[in-house]
Tab-separated table of C-alpha atoms in Angstrom:
chain	number	residue	atom	x	y	z
A	1	UNK	CA	-12.377	-3.738	12.840
A	2	UNK	CA	-11.128	-6.826	11.004
A	3	UNK	CA	-13.096	-9.019	8.639
A	4	UNK	CA	-11.798	-12.569	8.185
A	5	UNK	CA	-11.537	-14.107	4.724
A	6	UNK	CA	-13.971	-16.905	5.635
A	7	UNK	CA	-16.717	-14.316	6.041
A	8	UNK	CA	-16.096	-12.670	2.700
A	9	UNK	CA	-18.620	-14.771	0.851
A	10	UNK	CA	-21.383	-12.730	2.473
A	11	UNK	CA	-22.363	-9.682	0.491
A	12	UNK	CA	-23.187	-7.983	3.803
A	13	UNK	CA	-19.472	-7.605	4.514
A	14	UNK	CA	-18.791	-6.018	1.141
A	15	UNK	CA	-21.849	-3.805	1.528
A	16	UNK	CA	-20.506	-2.572	4.852
A	17	UNK	CA	-17.150	-1.770	3.264
A	18	UNK	CA	-18.882	0.052	0.387
A	19	UNK	CA	-20.938	2.084	2.867
A	20	UNK	CA	-17.782	2.925	4.838
A	21	UNK	CA	-16.190	4.307	1.663
A	22	UNK	CA	-19.341	6.261	0.758
A	23	UNK	CA	-19.405	7.737	4.265
A	24	UNK	CA	-15.862	9.047	3.832
A	25	UNK	CA	-14.170	6.279	5.835
A	26	UNK	CA	-11.111	4.179	5.019
A	27	UNK	CA	-11.120	0.504	4.023
A	28	UNK	CA	-7.953	-1.610	3.721
A	29	UNK	CA	-8.327	-4.317	1.098
A	30	UNK	CA	-6.135	-6.883	-0.690
A	31	UNK	CA	-4.889	-6.562	-4.235
A	32	UNK	CA	-2.671	-9.044	-6.053
A	33	UNK	CA	0.338	-6.746	-5.403
A	34	UNK	CA	0.035	-5.435	-1.805
A	35	UNK	CA	-2.797	-4.399	0.528
A	36	UNK	CA	-4.170	-0.932	-0.242
A	37	UNK	CA	-5.628	1.692	2.092
A	38	UNK	CA	-8.738	2.799	0.225
A	39	UNK	CA	-10.690	6.062	0.151
A	40	UNK	CA	-13.357	7.463	-2.186
A	41	UNK	CA	-11.444	9.136	-5.033
A	42	UNK	CA	-14.153	11.838	-5.326
A	43	UNK	CA	-14.124	12.817	-1.638
A	44	UNK	CA	-11.431	15.392	-0.666
A	45	UNK	CA	-12.012	14.913	3.084
A	46	UNK	CA	-11.647	11.128	2.816
A	47	UNK	CA	-8.433	11.536	0.813
A	48	UNK	CA	-7.087	13.941	3.441
A	49	UNK	CA	-7.936	11.372	6.138
A	50	UNK	CA	-5.973	8.752	4.159
A	51	UNK	CA	-2.905	10.995	3.797
A	52	UNK	CA	-3.016	11.810	7.515
A	53	UNK	CA	-3.325	8.134	8.501
A	54	UNK	CA	-0.295	7.215	6.385
A	55	UNK	CA	1.731	10.331	7.211
A	56	UNK	CA	2.044	10.791	3.446
A	57	UNK	CA	3.074	14.190	1.955
A	58	UNK	CA	0.085	15.848	0.271
A	59	UNK	CA	2.032	16.495	-2.960
A	60	UNK	CA	2.603	12.762	-3.491
A	61	UNK	CA	0.124	11.377	-6.060
A	62	UNK	CA	-1.961	8.250	-5.464
A	63	UNK	CA	-3.358	5.633	-7.839
A	64	UNK	CA	-7.074	5.397	-8.663
A	65	UNK	CA	-8.369	1.806	-8.600
A	66	UNK	CA	-11.314	0.883	-10.837
A	67	UNK	CA	-13.362	-2.274	-11.310
A	68	UNK	CA	-13.093	-4.119	-14.592
A	69	UNK	CA	-16.500	-3.999	-16.308
A	70	UNK	CA	-18.541	-7.189	-16.201
A	71	UNK	CA	-17.913	-8.910	-19.535
A	72	UNK	CA	-21.038	-11.098	-19.672
A	73	UNK	CA	-21.583	-11.766	-23.380
A	74	UNK	CA	-19.748	-8.708	-24.687
A	75	UNK	CA	-16.949	-9.682	-27.107
A	76	UNK	CA	-14.775	-6.877	-25.745
A	77	UNK	CA	-14.863	-4.836	-22.563
A	78	UNK	CA	-15.763	-1.148	-23.038
A	79	UNK	CA	-12.883	0.395	-21.102
A	80	UNK	CA	-13.267	3.763	-22.827
A	81	UNK	CA	-16.621	4.420	-21.137
A	82	UNK	CA	-15.219	3.401	-17.762
A	83	UNK	CA	-12.178	5.687	-18.073
A	84	UNK	CA	-13.895	8.727	-19.601
A	85	UNK	CA	-14.662	10.396	-16.210
A	86	UNK	CA	-10.947	10.227	-15.315
A	87	UNK	CA	-8.905	10.527	-18.495
A	88	UNK	CA	-8.720	13.305	-21.093
A	89	UNK	CA	-7.911	11.081	-24.067
A	90	UNK	CA	-7.392	7.388	-24.557
A	91	UNK	CA	-4.827	6.416	-27.188
A	92	UNK	CA	-4.800	3.215	-29.231
A	93	UNK	CA	-1.670	2.149	-27.316
A	94	UNK	CA	-3.493	2.661	-24.022
A	95	UNK	CA	-6.404	0.469	-25.108
A	96	UNK	CA	-3.977	-2.242	-26.268
A	97	UNK	CA	-2.205	-2.243	-22.906
A	98	UNK	CA	-5.505	-2.257	-21.019
A	99	UNK	CA	-6.960	-5.135	-23.026
A	100	UNK	CA	-3.743	-7.133	-22.641
A	101	UNK	CA	-3.029	-6.574	-18.934
A	102	UNK	CA	-6.126	-5.352	-17.052
A	103	UNK	CA	-7.187	-6.386	-14.542
A	104	UNK	CA	-3.642	-6.910	-13.292
A	105	UNK	CA	-0.518	-5.339	-11.774
A	106	UNK	CA	-0.119	-2.560	-14.372
A	107	UNK	CA	-0.752	1.134	-13.607
A	108	UNK	CA	-1.114	3.598	-16.496
A	109	UNK	CA	-0.563	7.358	-16.248
A	110	UNK	CA	-2.793	9.613	-18.401
A	111	UNK	CA	-3.542	13.289	-18.845
A	112	UNK	CA	-6.335	13.770	-16.326
A	113	UNK	CA	-9.895	14.895	-16.870
A	114	UNK	CA	-10.560	18.340	-15.364
A	115	UNK	CA	-12.924	16.814	-12.780
A	116	UNK	CA	-10.153	14.740	-11.161
A	117	UNK	CA	-9.237	16.130	-7.742
A	118	UNK	CA	-5.836	17.790	-7.253
A	119	UNK	CA	-5.617	15.885	-3.949
A	120	UNK	CA	-5.143	12.684	-5.999
A	121	UNK	CA	-2.614	14.016	-8.493
A	122	UNK	CA	-0.355	16.102	-6.260
A	123	UNK	CA	-1.440	19.105	-8.321
A	124	UNK	CA	-0.154	17.578	-11.581
A	125	UNK	CA	-2.078	17.327	-14.847
A	126	UNK	CA	-1.796	13.535	-14.891
A	127	UNK	CA	-3.650	10.718	-13.142
A	128	UNK	CA	-2.523	7.141	-12.469
A	129	UNK	CA	-5.098	4.357	-12.836
A	130	UNK	CA	-5.201	0.590	-12.493
A	131	UNK	CA	-7.716	-2.250	-12.266
A	132	UNK	CA	-6.511	-4.744	-9.630
A	133	UNK	CA	-6.960	-8.459	-10.335
A	134	UNK	CA	-7.723	-9.675	-6.792
A	135	UNK	CA	-11.335	-10.946	-6.811
A	136	UNK	CA	-12.124	-9.285	-3.485
A	137	UNK	CA	-10.829	-5.930	-4.726
A	138	UNK	CA	-12.887	-6.314	-7.898
A	139	UNK	CA	-16.049	-7.150	-5.939
A	140	UNK	CA	-15.573	-4.147	-3.636
A	141	UNK	CA	-14.886	-1.739	-6.511
A	142	UNK	CA	-17.751	-3.049	-8.623
A	143	UNK	CA	-20.253	-2.612	-5.796
A	144	UNK	CA	-18.831	0.802	-4.907
A	145	UNK	CA	-19.393	1.936	-8.510
A	146	UNK	CA	-16.589	4.487	-8.472
A	147	UNK	CA	-12.871	5.089	-8.185
A	148	UNK	CA	-10.991	4.277	-4.981
A	149	UNK	CA	-7.528	5.691	-4.288
A	150	UNK	CA	-5.508	3.044	-2.475
A	151	UNK	CA	-1.820	3.535	-1.733
A	152	UNK	CA	-0.192	0.722	0.233
A	153	UNK	CA	-1.773	0.240	3.656
A	154	UNK	CA	1.269	1.163	5.749
A	155	UNK	CA	2.875	4.214	7.313
A	156	UNK	CA	4.578	6.309	4.642
A	157	UNK	CA	8.012	5.056	3.560
A	158	UNK	CA	7.798	1.778	5.484
A	159	UNK	CA	7.577	-1.821	4.251
A	160	UNK	CA	4.375	-2.470	2.294
A	161	UNK	CA	1.847	-4.955	3.747
A	162	UNK	CA	1.108	-8.275	2.052
A	163	UNK	CA	-1.353	-9.646	4.640
A	164	UNK	CA	-4.265	-8.312	6.687
A	165	UNK	CA	-2.194	-8.887	9.855
A	166	UNK	CA	0.466	-6.500	8.475
A	167	UNK	CA	-2.191	-3.813	8.017
A	168	UNK	CA	-3.543	-4.289	11.517
A	169	UNK	CA	-0.060	-3.979	13.044
A	170	UNK	CA	0.577	-0.763	11.075
A	171	UNK	CA	-2.672	0.895	12.167
A	172	UNK	CA	-3.423	-0.783	15.500
A	173	UNK	CA	-4.549	2.528	16.999
A	174	UNK	CA	-7.149	3.163	14.255
A	175	UNK	CA	-10.174	1.401	15.687
A	176	UNK	CA	-12.493	2.631	12.923
A	177	UNK	CA	-10.365	1.209	10.078
A	178	UNK	CA	-12.128	-1.631	8.292
A	179	UNK	CA	-9.686	-4.339	7.119
A	180	UNK	CA	-10.839	-6.916	4.570
A	181	UNK	CA	-8.799	-10.119	4.813
A	182	UNK	CA	-8.213	-11.705	1.423
A	183	UNK	CA	-5.181	-13.803	2.345
A	184	UNK	CA	-1.569	-13.189	1.327
A	185	UNK	CA	-0.819	-11.128	-1.787
A	186	UNK	CA	0.437	-13.166	-4.729
A	187	UNK	CA	2.663	-10.705	-6.593
A	188	UNK	CA	4.113	-9.128	-3.446
A	189	UNK	CA	5.511	-5.873	-4.907
A	190	UNK	CA	3.677	-2.841	-6.241
A	191	UNK	CA	2.423	-2.579	-9.824
A	192	UNK	CA	4.485	-1.646	-12.862
A	193	UNK	CA	3.797	2.015	-13.773
A	194	UNK	CA	3.818	3.125	-17.424
A	195	UNK	CA	3.438	6.803	-18.370
A	196	UNK	CA	1.277	7.378	-21.468
A	197	UNK	CA	0.650	11.076	-20.827
A	198	UNK	CA	3.008	12.404	-23.509
A	199	UNK	CA	0.897	10.789	-26.210
A	200	UNK	CA	3.873	9.562	-28.250
A	201	UNK	CA	5.893	7.429	-25.834
A	202	UNK	CA	5.230	4.729	-23.281
A	203	UNK	CA	7.727	5.357	-20.468
A	204	UNK	CA	8.527	3.042	-17.559
A	205	UNK	CA	8.209	5.000	-14.305
A	206	UNK	CA	8.321	2.070	-11.851
A	207	UNK	CA	9.330	-1.542	-12.580
A	208	UNK	CA	7.137	-4.371	-11.358
A	209	UNK	CA	5.971	-7.875	-12.221
A	210	UNK	CA	4.982	-6.899	-15.780
A	211	UNK	CA	8.187	-6.168	-17.717
A	212	UNK	CA	8.801	-4.088	-20.878
A	213	UNK	CA	9.638	-7.333	-22.735
A	214	UNK	CA	6.280	-8.865	-21.783
A	215	UNK	CA	4.516	-5.682	-22.898
A	216	UNK	CA	6.339	-5.725	-26.250
A	217	UNK	CA	5.647	-9.440	-26.755
A	218	UNK	CA	1.913	-9.027	-26.121
A	219	UNK	CA	1.237	-5.645	-27.736
A	220	UNK	CA	4.214	-4.635	-29.893
A	221	UNK	CA	4.494	-1.437	-27.818
A	222	UNK	CA	8.068	-0.429	-26.976
A	223	UNK	CA	8.417	0.885	-23.437
A	224	UNK	CA	11.225	3.417	-22.974
A	225	UNK	CA	13.288	4.005	-19.852
A	226	UNK	CA	13.003	7.622	-18.564
A	227	UNK	CA	16.533	8.440	-19.736
A	228	UNK	CA	15.896	7.161	-23.280
A	229	UNK	CA	13.130	9.619	-24.125
A	230	UNK	CA	13.921	12.511	-26.441
A	231	UNK	CA	14.154	16.128	-25.346
A	232	UNK	CA	10.493	16.720	-26.205
A	233	UNK	CA	9.620	14.644	-23.147
A	234	UNK	CA	12.324	15.748	-20.761
A	235	UNK	CA	12.965	14.432	-17.284
A	236	UNK	CA	11.376	17.434	-15.594
A	237	UNK	CA	8.021	16.720	-17.246
A	238	UNK	CA	7.839	13.090	-16.199
A	239	UNK	CA	5.203	12.952	-13.467
A	240	UNK	CA	6.076	11.967	-9.945
A	241	UNK	CA	4.390	8.694	-9.062
A	242	UNK	CA	3.858	6.440	-6.076
A	243	UNK	CA	6.966	4.776	-4.682
A	244	UNK	CA	9.427	6.975	-6.573
A	245	UNK	CA	11.195	8.520	-3.597
A	246	UNK	CA	14.807	7.451	-3.061
A	247	UNK	CA	13.957	6.079	0.394
A	248	UNK	CA	10.909	3.816	0.500
A	249	UNK	CA	9.723	0.323	1.547
A	250	UNK	CA	12.206	0.593	4.433
A	251	UNK	CA	12.687	-1.629	7.496
A	252	UNK	CA	13.838	-0.111	10.804
A	253	UNK	CA	16.799	-2.520	10.880
A	254	UNK	CA	19.732	-1.390	8.666
A	255	UNK	CA	19.573	-3.255	5.340
A	256	UNK	CA	22.494	-3.698	2.915
A	257	UNK	CA	23.064	-5.654	-0.295
A	258	UNK	CA	26.128	-7.794	-0.985
A	259	UNK	CA	27.594	-8.740	-4.402
A	260	UNK	CA	27.794	-12.429	-5.444
A	261	UNK	CA	30.235	-14.374	-3.275
A	262	UNK	CA	31.088	-11.338	-1.126
A	263	UNK	CA	28.967	-11.857	1.963
A	264	UNK	CA	31.941	-12.236	4.352
A	265	UNK	CA	33.429	-9.021	2.944
A	266	UNK	CA	30.104	-7.332	3.576
A	267	UNK	CA	30.142	-8.513	7.195
A	268	UNK	CA	33.593	-6.932	7.612
A	269	UNK	CA	32.375	-3.591	6.252
A	270	UNK	CA	30.026	-2.958	9.170
A	271	UNK	CA	32.147	-3.489	12.303
A	272	UNK	CA	29.932	-1.209	14.388
A	273	UNK	CA	26.692	-3.081	13.740
A	274	UNK	CA	27.802	-6.579	12.815
A	275	UNK	CA	27.349	-8.405	16.105
A	276	UNK	CA	23.993	-10.016	15.157
A	277	UNK	CA	23.377	-10.288	11.432
A	278	UNK	CA	20.659	-11.997	9.382
A	279	UNK	CA	22.125	-13.025	6.025
A	280	UNK	CA	19.760	-13.857	3.177
A	281	UNK	CA	21.260	-16.445	0.811
A	282	UNK	CA	19.920	-17.865	-2.443
A	283	UNK	CA	18.236	-21.249	-2.096
A	284	UNK	CA	20.583	-22.440	-4.867
A	285	UNK	CA	23.745	-21.555	-2.876
A	286	UNK	CA	25.637	-23.712	-0.388
A	287	UNK	CA	25.843	-22.746	3.278
A	288	UNK	CA	28.224	-19.914	4.168
A	289	UNK	CA	29.813	-21.514	7.220
A	290	UNK	CA	31.252	-19.417	10.063
A	291	UNK	CA	34.960	-19.668	9.258
A	292	UNK	CA	37.004	-16.564	9.924
A	293	UNK	CA	34.300	-14.534	11.677
A	294	UNK	CA	34.243	-15.617	15.318
A	295	UNK	CA	33.077	-12.135	16.425
A	296	UNK	CA	29.942	-12.255	14.284
A	297	UNK	CA	26.779	-14.114	15.122
A	298	UNK	CA	24.832	-14.588	11.942
A	299	UNK	CA	21.991	-16.750	10.773
A	300	UNK	CA	21.213	-17.654	7.198
A	301	UNK	CA	17.774	-17.013	5.773
A	302	UNK	CA	17.058	-18.756	2.472
A	303	UNK	CA	15.441	-16.649	-0.272
A	304	UNK	CA	14.102	-17.920	-3.631
A	305	UNK	CA	16.342	-17.642	-6.703
A	306	UNK	CA	13.214	-17.344	-8.866
A	307	UNK	CA	12.332	-13.665	-9.413
A	308	UNK	CA	8.546	-14.018	-9.034
A	309	UNK	CA	8.861	-16.112	-5.854
A	310	UNK	CA	11.428	-13.670	-4.437
A	311	UNK	CA	9.100	-10.714	-5.112
A	312	UNK	CA	6.151	-12.530	-3.582
A	313	UNK	CA	8.042	-13.043	-0.297
A	314	UNK	CA	10.224	-9.916	-0.185
A	315	UNK	CA	8.089	-7.687	2.078
A	316	UNK	CA	7.067	-10.648	4.250
A	317	UNK	CA	10.770	-11.439	4.828
A	318	UNK	CA	11.683	-7.810	5.571
A	319	UNK	CA	8.801	-7.424	8.030
A	320	UNK	CA	9.525	-10.686	9.838
A	321	UNK	CA	13.273	-10.022	10.089
A	322	UNK	CA	12.638	-6.469	11.243
A	323	UNK	CA	10.816	-7.785	14.319
A	324	UNK	CA	13.592	-10.142	15.447
A	325	UNK	CA	16.085	-7.609	16.801
A	326	UNK	CA	18.939	-8.088	14.305
A	327	UNK	CA	21.659	-5.421	14.090
A	328	UNK	CA	21.946	-5.754	10.319
A	329	UNK	CA	20.116	-7.428	7.424
A	330	UNK	CA	22.241	-8.515	4.450
A	331	UNK	CA	20.492	-9.445	1.181
A	332	UNK	CA	22.129	-10.649	-2.045
A	333	UNK	CA	22.152	-8.232	-4.975
A	334	UNK	CA	19.502	-9.413	-7.464
A	335	UNK	CA	20.897	-10.828	-10.718
A	336	UNK	CA	20.904	-8.829	-13.953
A	337	UNK	CA	17.780	-8.996	-16.120
A	338	UNK	CA	14.574	-6.995	-16.253
A	339	UNK	CA	12.560	-9.708	-14.519
A	340	UNK	CA	14.583	-8.693	-11.424
A	341	UNK	CA	14.219	-4.912	-11.940
A	342	UNK	CA	11.146	-4.632	-9.704
A	343	UNK	CA	12.732	-6.259	-6.660
A	344	UNK	CA	16.065	-4.518	-7.323
A	345	UNK	CA	14.242	-1.170	-7.292
A	346	UNK	CA	12.450	-1.996	-4.005
A	347	UNK	CA	15.594	-3.306	-2.308
A	348	UNK	CA	17.705	-0.281	-3.268
A	349	UNK	CA	15.079	2.137	-1.918
A	350	UNK	CA	14.652	-0.002	1.202
A	351	UNK	CA	18.425	0.083	1.816
A	352	UNK	CA	18.569	3.853	1.451
A	353	UNK	CA	15.710	4.401	3.888
A	354	UNK	CA	16.540	1.638	6.361
A	355	UNK	CA	17.811	2.046	9.902
A	356	UNK	CA	16.403	3.500	13.126
A	357	UNK	CA	16.001	6.946	11.528
A	358	UNK	CA	14.189	5.565	8.462
A	359	UNK	CA	11.116	7.644	9.275
A	360	UNK	CA	13.276	10.721	8.719
A	361	UNK	CA	14.676	9.444	5.410
A	362	UNK	CA	11.177	9.075	4.007
A	363	UNK	CA	10.682	12.816	3.949
A	364	UNK	CA	13.915	13.444	2.010
């Protein structure tokens, strides 16, 4: 079942989606990052249905999505009351981050309240939470009056969806899946994840549109990289989170990255699969030309040299190219700088998982 964006003004549509969630069904809905596949975060059977639909391992945690409280005339939103059913304790740093960046593409990891289902956390003592900024997501969550777990609305390990059409193509056999169409996603890659569960450090677990520099500039909070944290918060205690597997976001077509100015070298490295190649080039670069490679048929695909625009179109480009029958996709290595860390992370995982056997990589 698909609901078009033009119909979304009617509360009847949202009410139907809310009832579907309450009845233990699944609802795909847009966020500013990617489309999520939503289930009631308090319903173990609904969560199991979600994991089965995605083919997602049951020990892989999911993010709880909450509505931002209605501000009305309140000088400050009371996030503490909203989070108390989910989170054991809320630090001053957490409240600063929430007030600065929620609703928005920032997920925070806390020590969980004892009532939070193990099905959500992968059996860990932490829970990941965010408040998405997309108005349709906010309306749905506010009317639902509860938490909704919503990993990306795609088969596990594959390219995340940034349109309702992507969701429908992923789950075309699921006739009872309700899909809310809120247009194309603006941000285009999944949220930044910050771990606050240690109590004394904010640790970056997944890069995204919100960078550590932006967080420091707005809040004065220093975000550490996992390797920078002292022995009291060792690597083994950092919680597993969504999208942290080595192979993820992967197209079926083999995907490789090439260093600056080395695209023709990259073409030579793959003699077995180089007959038809799609080469992504920066919009600021000149055309490659076909000199010296008569055996290769390649087409150039222009990609934005602005990090936010590149992120916004990344999954769209991968999905579209994946359907065109290329033997190889070549993308430029993103430049240095933390504003590129999110797309660099997604591209590296996509490369590792890509290829005809990518469904097997996802379980590694």
